[in-house]
PDB file of C-alpha atoms and ligand atoms in Angstrom:
ATOM      1  CA  MET A   1     -56.120 -10.195  20.764  1.00  0.00           C
ATOM      2  CA  THR A   2     -57.037  -6.757  21.851  1.00  0.00           C
ATOM      3  CA  HIS A   3     -55.818  -3.779  19.676  1.00  0.00           C
ATOM      4  CA  LEU A   4     -53.658  -2.591  22.709  1.00  0.00           C
ATOM      5  CA  HIS A   5     -51.872  -6.181  22.736  1.00  0.00           C
ATOM      6  CA  ARG A   6     -51.352  -6.017  18.935  1.00  0.00           C
ATOM      7  CA  LEU A   7     -49.871  -2.532  19.162  1.00  0.00           C
ATOM      8  CA  ASN A   8     -47.646  -3.750  21.906  1.00  0.00           C
ATOM      9  CA  SER A   9     -46.485  -6.835  20.052  1.00  0.00           C
ATOM     10  CA  LEU A  10     -45.700  -4.451  16.992  1.00  0.00           C
ATOM     11  CA  ALA A  11     -43.702  -2.219  19.117  1.00  0.00           C
ATOM     12  CA  THR A  12     -41.831  -5.019  20.565  1.00  0.00           C
ATOM     13  CA  PHE A  13     -41.056  -6.396  17.068  1.00  0.00           C
ATOM     14  CA  THR A  14     -40.055  -2.903  15.757  1.00  0.00           C
ATOM     15  CA  GLY A  15     -37.886  -2.473  18.646  1.00  0.00           C
ATOM     16  CA  THR A  16     -35.966  -5.833  18.005  1.00  0.00           C
ATOM     17  CA  VAL A  17     -35.542  -4.994  14.333  1.00  0.00           C
ATOM     18  CA  LEU A  18     -33.965  -1.583  15.265  1.00  0.00           C
ATOM     19  CA  ALA A  19     -31.891  -3.323  17.586  1.00  0.00           C
ATOM     20  CA  VAL A  20     -30.638  -5.799  15.006  1.00  0.00           C
ATOM     21  CA  VAL A  21     -30.052  -2.931  12.538  1.00  0.00           C
ATOM     22  CA  CYS A  22     -28.080  -1.015  14.981  1.00  0.00           C
ATOM     23  CA  LEU A  23     -26.044  -4.153  15.778  1.00  0.00           C
ATOM     24  CA  ALA A  24     -25.501  -4.800  11.937  1.00  0.00           C
ATOM     25  CA  VAL A  25     -24.363  -1.179  11.558  1.00  0.00           C
ATOM     26  CA  THR A  26     -21.835  -1.345  14.438  1.00  0.00           C
ATOM     27  CA  ALA A  27     -20.446  -4.806  12.839  1.00  0.00           C
ATOM     28  CA  THR A  28     -19.998  -3.012   9.561  1.00  0.00           C
ATOM     29  CA  ASP A  29     -18.210  -0.276  11.321  1.00  0.00           C
ATOM     30  CA  PHE A  30     -16.061  -2.825  13.047  1.00  0.00           C
ATOM     31  CA  VAL A  31     -15.155  -4.488   9.874  1.00  0.00           C
ATOM     32  CA  HIS A  32     -14.369  -1.235   7.997  1.00  0.00           C
ATOM     33  CA  SER A  33     -12.044  -0.015  10.869  1.00  0.00           C
ATOM     34  CA  GLY A  34     -10.244  -3.273  10.378  1.00  0.00           C
ATOM     35  CA  GLU A  35      -6.568  -3.597   9.418  1.00  0.00           C
ATOM     36  CA  PRO A  36      -5.802  -2.290   5.911  1.00  0.00           C
ATOM     37  CA  LEU A  37      -4.771  -5.169   3.474  1.00  0.00           C
ATOM     38  CA  VAL A  38      -1.334  -4.675   1.819  1.00  0.00           C
ATOM     39  CA  THR A  39       0.860  -6.818  -0.149  1.00  0.00           C
ATOM     40  CA  CYS A  40       3.730  -5.926  -2.374  1.00  0.00           C
ATOM     41  CA  GLU A  41       6.192  -8.157  -4.133  1.00  0.00           C
ATOM     42  CA  HIS A  42       9.076  -8.194  -6.782  1.00  0.00           C
ATOM     43  CA  VAL A  43       7.676  -9.702  -9.834  1.00  0.00           C
ATOM     44  CA  SER A  44      10.562  -9.542 -12.327  1.00  0.00           C
ATOM     45  CA  THR A  45      13.398  -7.314 -13.325  1.00  0.00           C
ATOM     46  CA  GLU A  46      13.306  -6.070 -16.956  1.00  0.00           C
ATOM     47  CA  GLY A  47      17.030  -5.237 -17.172  1.00  0.00           C
ATOM     48  CA  LEU A  48      19.951  -4.575 -15.055  1.00  0.00           C
ATOM     49  CA  GLN A  49      22.377  -2.196 -16.738  1.00  0.00           C
ATOM     50  CA  LYS A  50      25.656  -0.718 -15.969  1.00  0.00           C
ATOM     51  CA  GLU A  51      25.811   2.943 -17.001  1.00  0.00           C
ATOM     52  CA  PHE A  52      27.400   6.509 -16.084  1.00  0.00           C
ATOM     53  CA  GLY A  53      28.917   5.284 -12.972  1.00  0.00           C
ATOM     54  CA  HIS A  54      26.045   3.422 -11.602  1.00  0.00           C
ATOM     55  CA  ASP A  55      23.908   0.295 -11.852  1.00  0.00           C
ATOM     56  CA  ARG A  56      20.370   0.611 -13.122  1.00  0.00           C
ATOM     57  CA  ALA A  57      17.686  -2.018 -12.360  1.00  0.00           C
ATOM     58  CA  TYR A  58      14.310  -1.912 -14.068  1.00  0.00           C
ATOM     59  CA  VAL A  59      12.249  -3.832 -11.338  1.00  0.00           C
ATOM     60  CA  VAL A  60       8.595  -4.698 -11.771  1.00  0.00           C
ATOM     61  CA  LEU A  61       6.481  -4.884  -8.390  1.00  0.00           C
ATOM     62  CA  ASN A  62       3.056  -6.184  -7.551  1.00  0.00           C
ATOM     63  CA  LEU A  63       0.865  -3.937  -5.194  1.00  0.00           C
ATOM     64  CA  THR A  64      -2.262  -4.737  -3.876  1.00  0.00           C
ATOM     65  CA  ALA A  65      -3.674  -2.803  -1.302  1.00  0.00           C
ATOM     66  CA  ASP A  66      -6.904  -1.913   0.232  1.00  0.00           C
ATOM     67  CA  LEU A  67      -6.736   1.095   2.451  1.00  0.00           C
ATOM     68  CA  ARG A  68     -10.365   2.010   2.481  1.00  0.00           C
ATOM     69  CA  SER A  69     -10.592   1.414   6.327  1.00  0.00           C
ATOM     70  CA  GLU A  70      -8.064   4.372   6.738  1.00  0.00           C
ATOM     71  CA  PHE A  71     -11.020   6.700   5.786  1.00  0.00           C
ATOM     72  CA  VAL A  72     -12.917   7.800   8.665  1.00  0.00           C
ATOM     73  CA  TRP A  73     -14.750  10.986   9.308  1.00  0.00           C
ATOM     74  CA  ASN A  74     -11.576  12.785   9.990  1.00  0.00           C
ATOM     75  CA  THR A  75      -9.367  11.564   7.211  1.00  0.00           C
ATOM     76  CA  LYS A  76      -8.520  14.183   4.499  1.00  0.00           C
ATOM     77  CA  GLN A  77      -6.245  12.118   2.165  1.00  0.00           C
ATOM     78  CA  LEU A  78      -3.471   9.435   2.171  1.00  0.00           C
ATOM     79  CA  PHE A  79       0.003   9.777   0.658  1.00  0.00           C
ATOM     80  CA  VAL A  80       1.022   6.130  -0.360  1.00  0.00           C
ATOM     81  CA  PHE A  81       4.713   5.382  -1.100  1.00  0.00           C
ATOM     82  CA  VAL A  82       6.286   2.163  -2.291  1.00  0.00           C
ATOM     83  CA  ASN A  83       9.871   2.034  -1.443  1.00  0.00           C
ATOM     84  CA  VAL A  84      12.780  -0.141  -2.392  1.00  0.00           C
ATOM     85  CA  LEU A  85      15.330  -0.747   0.395  1.00  0.00           C
ATOM     86  CA  PHE A  86      18.779  -2.019  -0.018  1.00  0.00           C
ATOM     87  CA  GLU A  87      22.296  -1.932   1.341  1.00  0.00           C
ATOM     88  CA  THR A  88      25.455  -1.694  -0.540  1.00  0.00           C
ATOM     89  CA  PRO A  89      29.252  -1.205   0.397  1.00  0.00           C
ATOM     90  CA  THR A  90      28.763   2.465  -0.954  1.00  0.00           C
ATOM     91  CA  ASN A  91      25.609   3.396   0.874  1.00  0.00           C
ATOM     92  CA  ALA A  92      24.859   1.682   4.080  1.00  0.00           C
ATOM     93  CA  ALA A  93      21.189   2.275   3.601  1.00  0.00           C
ATOM     94  CA  SER A  94      19.450   3.317   0.428  1.00  0.00           C
ATOM     95  CA  GLU A  95      15.728   3.957   0.188  1.00  0.00           C
ATOM     96  CA  MET A  96      14.338   4.816  -3.161  1.00  0.00           C
ATOM     97  CA  VAL A  97      10.768   5.809  -3.797  1.00  0.00           C
ATOM     98  CA  ALA A  98       9.545   3.594  -6.570  1.00  0.00           C
ATOM     99  CA  TRP A  99       6.003   4.820  -6.643  1.00  0.00           C
ATOM    100  CA  SER A 100       3.853   7.364  -4.779  1.00  0.00           C
ATOM    101  CA  SER A 101       0.184   8.445  -5.015  1.00  0.00           C
ATOM    102  CA  ILE A 102      -2.275  10.593  -3.394  1.00  0.00           C
ATOM    103  CA  VAL A 103      -5.535   8.961  -2.304  1.00  0.00           C
ATOM    104  CA  LYS A 104      -8.254  11.506  -1.809  1.00  0.00           C
ATOM    105  CA  ASP A 105     -11.292   9.209  -1.114  1.00  0.00           C
ATOM    106  CA  LYS A 106     -12.396   5.672  -0.308  1.00  0.00           C
ATOM    107  CA  GLU A 107     -13.249   5.032  -3.818  1.00  0.00           C
ATOM    108  CA  HIS A 108      -9.591   5.252  -4.832  1.00  0.00           C
ATOM    109  CA  ALA A 109      -8.184   3.500  -1.751  1.00  0.00           C
ATOM    110  CA  VAL A 110      -8.100   0.076  -3.485  1.00  0.00           C
ATOM    111  CA  MET A 111      -5.007  -0.354  -5.553  1.00  0.00           C
ATOM    112  CA  THR A 112      -4.377  -3.384  -7.796  1.00  0.00           C
ATOM    113  CA  LEU A 113      -1.201  -2.872  -9.609  1.00  0.00           C
ATOM    114  CA  PRO A 114       0.240  -6.218 -10.794  1.00  0.00           C
ATOM    115  CA  ALA A 115       2.781  -4.724 -12.954  1.00  0.00           C
ATOM    116  CA  LEU A 116       4.009  -1.682 -11.102  1.00  0.00           C
ATOM    117  CA  ARG A 117       7.221  -0.049 -12.676  1.00  0.00           C
ATOM    118  CA  PRO A 118       8.963   2.649 -10.695  1.00  0.00           C
ATOM    119  CA  GLN A 119       8.136   6.283 -11.654  1.00  0.00           C
ATOM    120  CA  TYR A 120      10.662   8.714 -12.566  1.00  0.00           C
ATOM    121  CA  PRO A 121      13.571   8.048 -12.920  1.00  0.00           C
ATOM    122  CA  TYR A 122      12.051   4.645 -13.933  1.00  0.00           C
ATOM    123  CA  ALA A 123      14.573   2.540 -12.251  1.00  0.00           C
ATOM    124  CA  ILE A 124      16.498   1.512  -9.092  1.00  0.00           C
ATOM    125  CA  THR A 125      19.887   3.090  -9.100  1.00  0.00           C
ATOM    126  CA  ASP A 126      22.863   2.920  -6.876  1.00  0.00           C
ATOM    127  CA  GLN A 127      26.235   4.977  -6.808  1.00  0.00           C
ATOM    128  CA  GLY A 128      28.362   2.310  -7.811  1.00  0.00           C
ATOM    129  CA  PHE A 129      28.070  -1.285  -9.324  1.00  0.00           C
ATOM    130  CA  ASN A 130      26.583  -3.292  -6.650  1.00  0.00           C
ATOM    131  CA  LEU A 131      23.216  -4.034  -7.568  1.00  0.00           C
ATOM    132  CA  ARG A 132      24.040  -7.582  -9.045  1.00  0.00           C
ATOM    133  CA  GLY A 133      22.551 -10.178  -6.717  1.00  0.00           C
ATOM    134  CA  ARG A 134      21.682  -7.644  -4.112  1.00  0.00           C
ATOM    135  CA  HIS A 135      19.065  -8.412  -1.641  1.00  0.00           C
ATOM    136  CA  PHE A 136      16.273  -5.769  -1.256  1.00  0.00           C
ATOM    137  CA  ASN A 137      13.129  -5.020   0.711  1.00  0.00           C
ATOM    138  CA  ILE A 138       9.980  -3.321  -0.278  1.00  0.00           C
ATOM    139  CA  THR A 139       8.114  -1.046   1.987  1.00  0.00           C
ATOM    140  CA  VAL A 140       4.567   0.188   1.498  1.00  0.00           C
ATOM    141  CA  ALA A 141       4.220   3.253   3.663  1.00  0.00           C
ATOM    142  CA  TRP A 142       1.225   5.617   3.897  1.00  0.00           C
ATOM    143  CA  ASN A 143       0.645   8.937   5.732  1.00  0.00           C
ATOM    144  CA  VAL A 144      -2.668   9.498   6.906  1.00  0.00           C
ATOM    145  CA  MET A 145      -3.428  13.284   6.646  1.00  0.00           C
ATOM    146  CA  PRO A 146      -6.422  14.011   8.811  1.00  0.00           C
ATOM    147  CA  LYS A 147      -8.899  17.070   8.349  1.00  0.00           C
ATOM    148  CA  VAL A 148      -7.981  18.026  11.969  1.00  0.00           C
ATOM    149  CA  GLY A 149      -4.813  16.797  13.952  1.00  0.00           C
ATOM    150  CA  ALA A 150      -1.608  15.317  13.172  1.00  0.00           C
ATOM    151  CA  LEU A 151      -0.390  13.258  10.223  1.00  0.00           C
ATOM    152  CA  SER A 152       0.200   9.620  11.146  1.00  0.00           C
ATOM    153  CA  LYS A 153       2.514   7.272   9.312  1.00  0.00           C
ATOM    154  CA  ARG A 154       2.181   3.544   8.836  1.00  0.00           C
ATOM    155  CA  VAL A 155       4.455   1.201   7.215  1.00  0.00           C
ATOM    156  CA  ARG A 156       4.421  -2.523   6.058  1.00  0.00           C
ATOM    157  CA  THR A 157       7.769  -4.366   5.085  1.00  0.00           C
ATOM    158  CA  PHE A 158       8.235  -7.021   2.522  1.00  0.00           C
ATOM    159  CA  ALA A 159      11.665  -8.686   2.684  1.00  0.00           C
ATOM    160  CA  GLY A 160      13.710 -11.103   0.988  1.00  0.00           C
ATOM    161  CA  PHE A 161      13.747 -10.080  -2.665  1.00  0.00           C
ATOM    162  CA  ARG A 162      16.893 -10.078  -5.016  1.00  0.00           C
ATOM    163  CA  MET A 163      18.217  -8.422  -7.981  1.00  0.00           C
ATOM    164  CA  PRO A 164      19.494 -10.526 -10.977  1.00  0.00           C
ATOM    165  CA  ALA A 165      22.815 -11.969 -10.477  1.00  0.00           C
ATOM    166  CA  ASP A 166      24.241 -10.616 -13.727  1.00  0.00           C
ATOM    167  CA  TYR A 167      23.778  -7.747 -16.089  1.00  0.00           C
ATOM    168  CA  ASP A 168      21.081  -7.899 -18.312  1.00  0.00           C
ATOM    169  CA  ASN A 169      21.205  -5.259 -21.097  1.00  0.00           C
ATOM    170  CA  ARG A 170      17.878  -5.711 -22.551  1.00  0.00           C
TER     171      ARG A 170
HETATM  172  C1  NAG B   1      15.112  -6.308   4.971  1.00  0.00           C
HETATM  173  O1  NAG B   1      14.329  -7.111   6.016  1.00  0.00           O
HETATM  174  C2  NAG B   1      15.005  -7.990   6.656  1.00  0.00           C
HETATM  175  C3  NAG B   1      14.114  -8.850   7.598  1.00  0.00           C
HETATM  176  O2  NAG B   1      13.250  -8.031   8.207  1.00  0.00           O
HETATM  177  C4  NAG B   1      16.087  -7.275   7.582  1.00  0.00           C
HETATM  178  O3  NAG B   1      16.794  -8.258   8.580  1.00  0.00           O
HETATM  179  C5  NAG B   1      17.038  -6.516   6.699  1.00  0.00           C
HETATM  180  O4  NAG B   1      17.900  -5.724   7.378  1.00  0.00           O
HETATM  181  C6  NAG B   1      16.263  -5.669   5.659  1.00  0.00           C
HETATM  182  N1  NAG B   1      17.130  -4.898   4.719  1.00  0.00           N
HETATM  183  C7  NAG B   1      17.108  -3.546   4.415  1.00  0.00           C
HETATM  184  C8  NAG B   1      18.043  -3.228   3.369  1.00  0.00           C
HETATM  185  O5  NAG B   1      16.286  -2.954   4.843  1.00  0.00           O
HETATM  186  C1  NAG B   2      -0.153  -9.952  -7.257  1.00  0.00           C
HETATM  187  O1  NAG B   2      -0.459 -10.170  -5.895  1.00  0.00           O
HETATM  188  C2  NAG B   2      -1.680 -10.546  -5.598  1.00  0.00           C
HETATM  189  C3  NAG B   2      -1.898 -10.472  -4.058  1.00  0.00           C
HETATM  190  O2  NAG B   2      -0.848 -11.306  -3.379  1.00  0.00           O
HETATM  191  C4  NAG B   2      -1.944 -11.883  -6.170  1.00  0.00           C
HETATM  192  O3  NAG B   2      -3.306 -12.248  -5.891  1.00  0.00           O
HETATM  193  C5  NAG B   2      -1.654 -11.786  -7.540  1.00  0.00           C
HETATM  194  O4  NAG B   2      -1.721 -13.000  -8.234  1.00  0.00           O
HETATM  195  C6  NAG B   2      -0.233 -11.157  -7.880  1.00  0.00           C
HETATM  196  N1  NAG B   2      -0.111 -11.000  -9.251  1.00  0.00           N
HETATM  197  C7  NAG B   2       1.086 -11.294 -10.065  1.00  0.00           C
HETATM  198  C8  NAG B   2       1.032 -10.892 -11.456  1.00  0.00           C
HETATM  199  O5  NAG B   2       2.029 -11.628  -9.413  1.00  0.00           O
END
């Protein structure tokens, strides 16, 4: 084998390695830009009370989210909201923010909250006494705030949850 030939083989080999590395990087990018994984469900209700003209339900939710793929070069931060939606005779459509968070970087974009209790006012309320047995949905919504450009909103709905059938004054 001449030196030139050896050099040529080495160049070809290096070229192949570089091509493979490039493909791998592209594949990683592809995986990272995949769909965010989000699930949220109703785990339990720690009390359903009748007070001061309304019902108050202490729901416990289970949020699992991986929003890392929303962080691209142009992402400044995410505003994440967990909402509880229901309809009652008093309010055609009620939407209550159960929880919200600002996610500033990829490292904090993985959320595992198996016992998420609503933030202030710590409970789901309704003007009236209509929460017993009430069906409700949960939405996980997030606004993507870019460094440059317009805010974009995304939402996932999880349907088919239900409040306890009766009051529980624990
Ligand atoms: C809950 O979701 C179901 C199924 O998507 C829908 O039919 C229902 O109208 C929703 N209810 C509320 C209160 O958003
Ligand atoms: C919460 O949800 C995740 C994802 O669906 C599931 O793996 C986990 O077991 C749930 N935890 C509880 C306490 O329900």
